[in-house]
Amino acid sequence: MTTYKDTRINLLKIFSGVGLFALLILGSVNLFYGSVLIGYVQLGAVIIGVTNLVFLLITDNYTLASYIFLAVMFVLFHFVLYIGGISNSAPVWLFLFLISSHYLLTKIKGILVNGLFVFSIIVLYVLQYLGLLYSSQELVMLRQLILSLIVGSIFLGSLIVTSSNSLEETFIKNTELDELKLKLKKEIEEREAEDDANKKRNASFRSALLNLLDDIKEEKNAAEKALQEATKFKLAVEYANDQVTITDPDGIILYANMATEKITGFKIGEMIGKKAGTKDLWGGLMPKIKYEDFWKTIKTEKKDYVGEFENHKKSGEHYYSEIHVSPILNSSGKVVYFVAIERDITKIIELDRMKTDFISLASHQLRTPLSAMKWILEILGGGDLGTLNDKQKEAIENVNLSNERMIGLVNSLLNISRIESGKIVVEPEDVKVDEFVISTIKSLDNRFKLKNQKITTTCQEALPTVNFDPKLIREVLVNLLTNAIKYTPEGGKIEVMVTTEKNNLLVGIADNGYGVPENEKVRIFERFYRASNIIKRETDGTGLGLYLCKTVVESSGGKIWFESTIDKGSTFWFTLPLSSAKSNTEVVS
Amino acid sequence: MTNKILVVEDDNFLINAYRLKFENSNFEVRIAEDGEKAMESLKNFTPDIILLDLIMPVMDGFAVLSALKADPKYKLIPVIVTSNLSQNEDIAKAVDMGADGYIIKSDTTIKAIVDKILSLLNKQV
């Protein structure tokens, strides 16, 4: 695109080229045929002009080139005027400066430079007129000068008035247009650059966005997964059969699952915000101390609480719960929540009660005829109903023994049932161990004699008084001794050892009987288990004796174990703590 | 001196055993087969001691015990519970209600019961 400015620059170049060529010739002519001085000046002007032209070609700095051009012309015309020029007509050409300066510098600057040019010529002539400056120019020339200036001014004036208006406007417009174009171009370039930058930015933004989207996607997936997990757990808790409640540290219910509603009969809405286990909800039925103990455990001691509670439903109906409450602590160990899991064990309790009732009934119904037989046999054997001969006495004794076995079996069954339903109560008291052991052995004297077995007892000297439940421990001792009698052949040896070991009383019952088969040793304390080698020999046995012994000894804080070699004998040991004073209210379970 | 005893028991075989043993030991024996009959017989018979079964038809031993202990006329008569219930809570309940003894029948010979009663009465005298 060729702009108006470009045209002017090109014109200036051509103009300068032609002018410089003409000046070169003129200068050369003056140098060789006319005024040498003018020739030098003119050639100097050519050099400056050429330099300017080269400068313009290289830099395209139009404005500076214009000023240099005008300055050279300014100096040249003044010089020509001063020395008188090459002819008298020289000043006539002065209008060229006016026109070119106007053309090159546009209106305002053109007028200013023209004014300066005219003023400097007038000053020059005034100085000459006053005789202050010497000039070869005659004053006559002044007319020509003024004439040329008038001609130039008229020309210029007409140019300004007629064409210059439009020219100027066009020029201005064109300049403005050029500037606008340039501006536009610049703007376009800027925009393009901006676009590029934007594109680059957009690209990086896009990739960042994609990364972000990926991240979001991943996060979303993770969140969805977590949500799924959480939902799974929530559903598990929500639909669990056990009552699950979450409370704040004061026991105010924050969450209750559906089972809570189902078990207690209270609606979730009725429970939230209320204190768990109070009279308003399902609690308040048990002694105050039980609740105090409960809160102390979970809130003060920050420990789990496991126990059985009697509660009531909204309808007032009572039910039993096995409760497990855990305090949830934060990092600084402060309770933030309590989580309670409660299981309705009413049916189990009822079953247990029925079982107990059944035991009561069974014990009564089974024992009453056994008691009758026992007493009648006693009366018969004792001769209350007439004297018996020896054979009759022996027969009565046999029946009596069978009856006693039956009573023993019933008692064992009842004991087992009681142990299993937690109904055995340990009632410890201070017992003189040696006397206790000896009297128990003595009560079995007849049995030893019957099998002609030799019993020896070794008691450590000065045995301390030990605190245990004599009724229960007597049962243990009797069971172990009768086992020794039963499972040792006639004429065998049975030894009872009583000693202390560390903080325990240690009791051992050794026999040289049938022993326990190696592969059955692990099962010997199991309920109803009887070793294979003795089932054939002794039909009298329930398989409950050792189970009872183990339960009683362990519930008294002791241990029970045995050593045995088949056909060589067994030794059963049990310990009881010397310093234990078990509470007499403790229930064995 | 003849000791007077009221035996409250619903099992005939046991009744026979009691009667035989106590009469042999010089007791005047009165039998009641249930709780109501026991209360009835007390109206014209004042025993030195009462042997009381727990599980009986019509009126059980606990009800008899509580009626006896609630009545100033009878509350000083010693009562020995003889039962085949052997659970601690039954024993504790009977003792709490004022029973002077608790005998598990199947674990005791009849002779031991008579001896126990005799010693108890002797102590009182």
XYZ file of C-alpha atoms in Angstrom, chain B residues 36-123:
88
model
C -54.580 -74.057 102.933
C -54.949 -77.230 104.945
C -51.911 -76.198 106.958
C -53.484 -72.859 107.871
C -56.697 -74.664 108.649
C -55.087 -77.225 110.952
C -53.268 -74.484 112.855
C -56.614 -73.284 114.116
C -56.950 -76.294 116.460
C -53.345 -77.457 116.622
C -50.396 -75.458 117.894
C -47.174 -77.184 116.881
C -43.729 -76.643 118.404
C -42.290 -76.610 114.929
C -43.467 -76.625 111.328
C -41.871 -78.514 108.469
C -42.857 -76.738 105.290
C -42.601 -77.897 101.714
C -42.448 -75.149 99.090
C -44.027 -76.500 95.952
C -47.551 -77.560 96.698
C -50.954 -77.242 95.104
C -53.553 -74.607 96.148
C -51.283 -72.539 98.399
C -47.517 -72.865 98.147
C -44.928 -72.823 100.907
C -43.902 -69.190 100.403
C -47.517 -68.079 100.799
C -47.847 -70.148 103.992
C -44.597 -68.736 105.332
C -45.654 -65.180 104.713
C -49.083 -65.829 106.288
C -47.464 -67.386 109.348
C -44.983 -64.592 109.820
C -47.682 -61.983 109.345
C -49.851 -63.492 112.071
C -48.777 -62.717 115.660
C -50.303 -65.996 116.837
C -48.037 -68.078 114.631
C -45.002 -65.967 113.924
C -43.004 -67.360 116.827
C -43.421 -70.975 115.725
C -40.148 -72.035 114.105
C -40.462 -73.044 110.481
C -38.042 -75.359 108.701
C -38.396 -75.334 104.953
C -37.870 -78.741 103.384
C -37.752 -78.588 99.642
C -36.038 -79.968 96.611
C -35.567 -76.482 95.247
C -31.874 -75.870 95.708
C -31.294 -72.569 93.960
C -29.718 -69.902 96.080
C -32.439 -67.393 95.416
C -35.097 -69.809 96.734
C -33.063 -70.420 99.861
C -32.394 -66.732 100.334
C -36.039 -65.900 99.762
C -37.214 -68.399 102.374
C -34.654 -67.215 104.912
C -35.560 -63.586 104.240
C -39.205 -64.402 104.841
C -38.358 -65.784 108.258
C -37.637 -69.495 107.784
C -35.481 -70.915 110.597
C -33.844 -73.507 108.400
C -33.708 -74.792 104.861
C -33.279 -78.477 104.057
C -32.778 -79.892 100.586
C -34.597 -83.202 100.878
C -32.706 -85.252 98.326
C -29.372 -84.300 99.919
C -30.426 -85.140 103.471
C -31.331 -88.365 105.215
C -34.562 -88.472 107.136
C -32.584 -89.247 110.261
C -30.584 -86.043 109.806
C -33.818 -84.079 109.560
C -35.214 -85.561 112.766
C -31.911 -84.940 114.544
C -31.842 -81.340 113.343
C -35.396 -80.745 114.539
C -34.667 -82.324 117.877
C -31.580 -80.249 118.449
C -33.430 -77.126 117.453
C -36.265 -77.841 119.881
C -33.819 -78.735 122.643
C -32.046 -75.465 122.141
